[in-house]
Coordinates of C-alpha atoms and ligand atoms in Angstrom, one line a residue:
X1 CA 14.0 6.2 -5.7
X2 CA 12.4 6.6 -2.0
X3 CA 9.4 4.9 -1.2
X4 CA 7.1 6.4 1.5
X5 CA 4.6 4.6 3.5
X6 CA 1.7 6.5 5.1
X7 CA 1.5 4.5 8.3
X8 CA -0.1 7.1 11.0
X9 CA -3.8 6.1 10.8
X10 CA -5.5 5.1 14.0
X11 CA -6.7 2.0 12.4
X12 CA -10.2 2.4 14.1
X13 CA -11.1 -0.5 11.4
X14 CA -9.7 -3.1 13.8
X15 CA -10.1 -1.5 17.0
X16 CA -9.8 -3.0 20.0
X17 CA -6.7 -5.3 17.7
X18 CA -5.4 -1.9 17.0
X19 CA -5.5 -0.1 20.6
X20 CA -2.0 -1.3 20.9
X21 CA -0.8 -2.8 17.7
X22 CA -0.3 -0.7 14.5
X23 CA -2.8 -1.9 12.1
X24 CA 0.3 -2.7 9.7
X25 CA 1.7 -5.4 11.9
X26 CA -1.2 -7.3 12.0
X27 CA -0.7 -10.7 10.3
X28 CA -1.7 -12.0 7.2
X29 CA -0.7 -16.0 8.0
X30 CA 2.3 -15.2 9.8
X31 CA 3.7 -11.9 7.8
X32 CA 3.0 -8.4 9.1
X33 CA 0.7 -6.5 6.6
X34 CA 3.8 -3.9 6.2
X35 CA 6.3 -6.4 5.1
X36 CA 4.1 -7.5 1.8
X37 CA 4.0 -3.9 1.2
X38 CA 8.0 -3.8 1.7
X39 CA 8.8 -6.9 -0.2
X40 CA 6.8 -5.8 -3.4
X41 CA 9.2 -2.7 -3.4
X42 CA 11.7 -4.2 -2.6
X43 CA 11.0 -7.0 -5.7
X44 CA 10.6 -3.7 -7.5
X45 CA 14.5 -2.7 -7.3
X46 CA 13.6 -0.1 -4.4
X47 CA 15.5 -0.1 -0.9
X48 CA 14.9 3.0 0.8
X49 CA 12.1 3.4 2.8
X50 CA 10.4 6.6 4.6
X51 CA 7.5 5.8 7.2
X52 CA 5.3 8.1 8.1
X53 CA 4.4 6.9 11.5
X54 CA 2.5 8.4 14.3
X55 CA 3.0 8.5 18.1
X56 CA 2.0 4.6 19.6
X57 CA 3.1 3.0 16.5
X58 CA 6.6 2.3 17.9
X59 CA 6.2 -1.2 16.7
X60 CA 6.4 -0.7 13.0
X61 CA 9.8 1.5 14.0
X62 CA 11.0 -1.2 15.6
X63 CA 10.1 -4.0 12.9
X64 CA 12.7 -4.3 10.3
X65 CA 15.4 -3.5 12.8
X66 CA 17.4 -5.9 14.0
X67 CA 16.2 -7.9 18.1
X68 CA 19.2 -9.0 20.0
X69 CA 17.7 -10.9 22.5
X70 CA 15.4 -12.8 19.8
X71 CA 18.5 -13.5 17.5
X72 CA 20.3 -14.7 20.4
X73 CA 17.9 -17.1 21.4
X74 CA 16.6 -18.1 18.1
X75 CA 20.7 -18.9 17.8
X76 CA 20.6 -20.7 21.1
X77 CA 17.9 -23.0 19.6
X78 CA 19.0 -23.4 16.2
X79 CA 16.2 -21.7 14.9
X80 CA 18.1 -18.4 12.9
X81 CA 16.1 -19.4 9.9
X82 CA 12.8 -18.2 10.8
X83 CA 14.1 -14.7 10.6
X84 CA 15.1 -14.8 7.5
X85 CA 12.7 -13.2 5.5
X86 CA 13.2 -10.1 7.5
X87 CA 16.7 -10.3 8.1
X88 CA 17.3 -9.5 4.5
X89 CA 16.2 -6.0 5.3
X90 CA 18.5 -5.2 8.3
X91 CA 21.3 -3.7 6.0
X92 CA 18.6 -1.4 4.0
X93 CA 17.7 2.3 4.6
X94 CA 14.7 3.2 6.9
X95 CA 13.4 6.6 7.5
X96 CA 10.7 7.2 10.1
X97 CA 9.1 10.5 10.4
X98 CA 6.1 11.2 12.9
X99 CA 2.4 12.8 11.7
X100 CA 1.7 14.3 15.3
X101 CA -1.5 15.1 14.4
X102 CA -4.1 12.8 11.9
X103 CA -4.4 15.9 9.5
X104 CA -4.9 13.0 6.5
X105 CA -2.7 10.8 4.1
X106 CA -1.9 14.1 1.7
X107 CA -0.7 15.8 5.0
X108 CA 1.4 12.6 5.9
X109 CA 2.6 12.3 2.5
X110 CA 3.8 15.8 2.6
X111 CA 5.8 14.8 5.7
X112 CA 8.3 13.0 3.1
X113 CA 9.5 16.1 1.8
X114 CA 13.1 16.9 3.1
X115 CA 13.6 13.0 3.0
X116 CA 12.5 12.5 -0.5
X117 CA 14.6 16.0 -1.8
X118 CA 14.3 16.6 -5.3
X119 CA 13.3 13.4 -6.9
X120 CA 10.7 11.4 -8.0
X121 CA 9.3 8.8 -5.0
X122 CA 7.1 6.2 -4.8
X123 CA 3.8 5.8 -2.0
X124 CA 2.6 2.7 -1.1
X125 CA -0.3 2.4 1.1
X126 CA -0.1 -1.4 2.7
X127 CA -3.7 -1.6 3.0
X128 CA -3.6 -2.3 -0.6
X129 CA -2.4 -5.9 -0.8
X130 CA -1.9 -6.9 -4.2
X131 CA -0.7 -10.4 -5.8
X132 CA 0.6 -10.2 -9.5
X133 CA 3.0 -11.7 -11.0
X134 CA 5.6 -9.0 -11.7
X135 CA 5.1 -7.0 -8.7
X136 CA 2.7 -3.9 -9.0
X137 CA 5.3 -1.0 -8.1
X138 CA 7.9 -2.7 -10.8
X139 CA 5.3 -2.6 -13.1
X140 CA 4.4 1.3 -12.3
X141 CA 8.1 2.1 -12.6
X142 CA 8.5 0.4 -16.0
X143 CA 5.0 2.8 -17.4
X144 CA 6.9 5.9 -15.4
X145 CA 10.3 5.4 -17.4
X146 CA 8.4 5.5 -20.3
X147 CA 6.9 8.4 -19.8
X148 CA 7.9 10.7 -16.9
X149 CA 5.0 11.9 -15.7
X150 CA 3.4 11.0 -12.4
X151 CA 1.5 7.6 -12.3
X152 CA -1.7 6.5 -10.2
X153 CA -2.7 2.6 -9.6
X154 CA -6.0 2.4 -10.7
X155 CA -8.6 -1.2 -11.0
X156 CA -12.2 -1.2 -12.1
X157 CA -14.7 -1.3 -9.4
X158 CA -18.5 -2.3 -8.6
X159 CA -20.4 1.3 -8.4
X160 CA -21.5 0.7 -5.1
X161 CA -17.9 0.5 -4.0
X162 CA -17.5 4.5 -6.0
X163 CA -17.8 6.2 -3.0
X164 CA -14.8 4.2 -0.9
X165 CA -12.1 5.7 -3.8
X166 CA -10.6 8.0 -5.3
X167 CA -12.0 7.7 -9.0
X168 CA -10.7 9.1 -12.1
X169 CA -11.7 9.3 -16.0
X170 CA -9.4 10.1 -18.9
X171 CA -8.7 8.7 -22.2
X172 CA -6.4 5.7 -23.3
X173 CA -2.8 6.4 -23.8
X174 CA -2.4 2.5 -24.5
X175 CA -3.4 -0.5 -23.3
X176 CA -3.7 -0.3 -19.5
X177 CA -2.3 3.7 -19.3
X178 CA -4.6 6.8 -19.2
X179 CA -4.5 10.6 -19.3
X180 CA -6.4 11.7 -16.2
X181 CA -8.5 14.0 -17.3
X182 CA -11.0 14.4 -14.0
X183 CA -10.4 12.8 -10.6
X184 CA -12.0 13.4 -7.3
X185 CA -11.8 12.0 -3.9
X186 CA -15.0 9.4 -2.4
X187 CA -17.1 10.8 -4.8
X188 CA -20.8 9.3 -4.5
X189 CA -21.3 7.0 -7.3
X190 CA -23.9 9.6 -9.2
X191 CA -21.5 11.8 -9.1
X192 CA -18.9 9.5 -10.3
X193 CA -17.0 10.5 -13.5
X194 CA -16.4 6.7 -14.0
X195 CA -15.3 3.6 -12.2
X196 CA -11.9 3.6 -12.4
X197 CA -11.0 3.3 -8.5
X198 CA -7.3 4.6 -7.3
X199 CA -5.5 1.8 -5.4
X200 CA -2.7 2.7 -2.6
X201 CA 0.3 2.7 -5.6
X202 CA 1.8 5.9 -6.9
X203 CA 4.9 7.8 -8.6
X204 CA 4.9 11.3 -7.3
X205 CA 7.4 14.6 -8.1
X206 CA 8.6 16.7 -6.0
X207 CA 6.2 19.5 -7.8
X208 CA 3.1 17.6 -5.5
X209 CA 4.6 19.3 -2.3
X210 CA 4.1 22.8 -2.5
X211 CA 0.5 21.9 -3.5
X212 CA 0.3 19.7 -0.3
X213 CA 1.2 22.5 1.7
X214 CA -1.3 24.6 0.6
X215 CA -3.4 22.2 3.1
X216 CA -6.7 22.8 2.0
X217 CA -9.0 20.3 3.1
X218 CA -11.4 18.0 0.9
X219 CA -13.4 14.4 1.8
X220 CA -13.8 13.8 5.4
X221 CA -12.5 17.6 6.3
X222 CA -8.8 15.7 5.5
X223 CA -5.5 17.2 3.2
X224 CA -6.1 14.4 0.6
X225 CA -3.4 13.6 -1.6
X226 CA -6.1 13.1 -4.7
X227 CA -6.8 17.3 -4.3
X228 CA -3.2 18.2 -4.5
X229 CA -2.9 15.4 -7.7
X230 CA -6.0 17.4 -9.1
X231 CA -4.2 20.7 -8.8
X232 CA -1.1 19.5 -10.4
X233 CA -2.6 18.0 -13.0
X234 CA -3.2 22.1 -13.9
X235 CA 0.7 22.1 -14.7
X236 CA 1.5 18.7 -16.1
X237 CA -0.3 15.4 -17.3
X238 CA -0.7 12.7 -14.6
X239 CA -1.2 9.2 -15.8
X240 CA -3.6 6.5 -14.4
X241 CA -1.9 2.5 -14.7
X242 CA -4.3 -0.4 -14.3
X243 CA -1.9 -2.9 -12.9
X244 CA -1.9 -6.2 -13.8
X245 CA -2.8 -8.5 -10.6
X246 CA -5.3 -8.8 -8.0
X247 CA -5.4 -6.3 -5.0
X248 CA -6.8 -7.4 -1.6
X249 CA -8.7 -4.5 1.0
X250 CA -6.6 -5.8 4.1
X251 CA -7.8 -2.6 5.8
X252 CA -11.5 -4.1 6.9
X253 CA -12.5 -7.1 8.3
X254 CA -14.0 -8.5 5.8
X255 CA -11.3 -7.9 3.0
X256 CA -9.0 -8.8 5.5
X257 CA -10.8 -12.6 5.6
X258 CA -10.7 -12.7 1.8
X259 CA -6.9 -11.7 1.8
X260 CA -6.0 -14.3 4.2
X261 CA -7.5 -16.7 2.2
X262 CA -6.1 -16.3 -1.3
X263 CA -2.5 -15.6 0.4
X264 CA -3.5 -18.8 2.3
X265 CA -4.6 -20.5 -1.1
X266 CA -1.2 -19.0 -3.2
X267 CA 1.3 -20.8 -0.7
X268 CA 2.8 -24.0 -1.0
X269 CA 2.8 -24.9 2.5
X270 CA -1.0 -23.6 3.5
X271 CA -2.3 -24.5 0.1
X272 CA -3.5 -28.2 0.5
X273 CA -5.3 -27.4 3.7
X274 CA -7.0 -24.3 3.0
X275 CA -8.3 -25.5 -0.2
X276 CA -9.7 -28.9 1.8
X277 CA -11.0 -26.7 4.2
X278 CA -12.8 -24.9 2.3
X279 CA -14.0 -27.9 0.5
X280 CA -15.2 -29.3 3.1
X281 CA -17.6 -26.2 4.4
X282 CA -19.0 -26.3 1.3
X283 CA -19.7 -29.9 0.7
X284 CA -21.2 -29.6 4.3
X285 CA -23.6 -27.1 2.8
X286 CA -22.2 -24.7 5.4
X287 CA -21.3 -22.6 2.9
Ligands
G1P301 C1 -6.9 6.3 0.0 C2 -7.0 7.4 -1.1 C3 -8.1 7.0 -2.2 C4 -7.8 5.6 -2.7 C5 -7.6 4.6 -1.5 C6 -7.1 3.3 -2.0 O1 -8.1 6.4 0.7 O2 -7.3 8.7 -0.6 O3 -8.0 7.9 -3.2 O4 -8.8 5.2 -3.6 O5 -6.7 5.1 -0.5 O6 -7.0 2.3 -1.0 P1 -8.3 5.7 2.2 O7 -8.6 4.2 1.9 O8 -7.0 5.9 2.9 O9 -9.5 6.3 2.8

């Protein structure tokens, strides 16, 4: 199975960071936001991966491929190691296509099509950091072997958040899985059928495309992936997943701060500090 990673946006979030780096390559510790997006597939048992880049995002085609000069001097100093983590994914398949124009994440999505053929994919939007134990996509393919249908990532929300989501309502198939019965894009939270939020995991069919194409537009005058989901869900039953794990908004500034620190506070070697750090603020009553 493909997984395709909508990676045009302008990032306007983190502008002026993002005026010449893609959003995705910003760091979280010393890791690029794309590569926890990358590794969780990869942990899943997936290792083909379509980007769906835009023009000035060179960096992120340029990421998981191998740097000459850098390996050669990181050899000349002993120092190979500290590639490692990426290194691993030299030998794996990457696709990049190129969104020319910011028509919205259904549009890019739709993008993937000759790449993905005729077979069920996966989406993951990096934005959506998440920390679990089994990693999310592994658990939405174990819930989409079960029962073949497409599958949406979905947590619980505060209703002031509503209108940041898409957010869905449908009844309990089982613990954790749902029939999506209604589902609408950045709905305000009157209007809100629930708060069930959609997070940036998914298992698509091929069937989703031609109702891409159609390219109507919905929130923010954008093809939204969520409308073309609605329209299939006219033909077949989509299923929501709430994932086991905690997900992290890396995509503004202040859920960027809270994911650097619980990454910070979940490894071994930035643990100790981060933990007396923030200790300290708060003995200090600075907190
Ligand atoms: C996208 C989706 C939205 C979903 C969100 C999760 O919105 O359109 O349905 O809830 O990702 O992060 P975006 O955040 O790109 O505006």
């Amino acid at each position: 199975m493909k997984t395709v990673f909508p990676v045009a946006g302008v990032g306007t979030r983190f502008l002026p960071a993002t005026k010449e780096v893609p959003k995705e390559i910003l760091p979280v510790l010393d890791k690029p936001l794309i590569q926890y997006a990358v590794e969780e597939a990869a942990a899943s048992g997936l290792d083909d991966f379509v980007f769906i880049t835009a023009p000035g995002k060179e960096a992120l085609e340029r990421y998981f491929a191998p740097n000459a000069e850098l390996d050669e001097f990181l050899g000349r100093h002993g120092k190979e190691g500290l590639l490692d983590g990426i290194r691993e994914f030299y030998g794996k398949k990457f696709t990049y296509i190129r969104q020319e124009q910011a028509l919205g994440f259904g549009h890019a999505v739709s993008l993937a099509e000759a790449a993905v053929g005729d077979e069920a994919f996966a989406i993951s939007l990096p934005d959506d950091l998440i920390l679990s134990e089994q990693p999310a996509m592994a658990q939405m393919l174990a819930v989409y072997e079960k029962y073949r249908s497409p599958l949406i990532a979905f947590m619980k929300v505060p209703r002031a958040d509503i209108p940041r989501y898409g957010i869905a309502a449908g009844p309990l198939l089982e613990e954790r899985v749902f029939a999506i019965e209604k589902l609408v894009e950045k709905p305000a939270a009157a209007d809100a059928p629930s708060n069930f939020a959609v997070i940036g995991r998914y298992i698509m069919t091929p069937d989703i495309f031609p109702l891409l194409k159609r390219g109507s537009k919905g929130a923010g005058s954008e093809i939204q992936l969520t409308d073309a989901v609605v329209e299939l869900m006219k033909k077949r039953r989509v299923l929501g997943y709430f994932f086991e794990g905690r997900r992290f908004d890396a995509g503004t500034t202040l859920g960027y701060i809270e994911t650097l620190v619980h990454v910070a506070l979940r490894r071994e070697d930035t643990r100790d500090f981060t933990r007396r750090l923030l200790r300290g603020l708060a003995e200090n009553g600075t907190l």
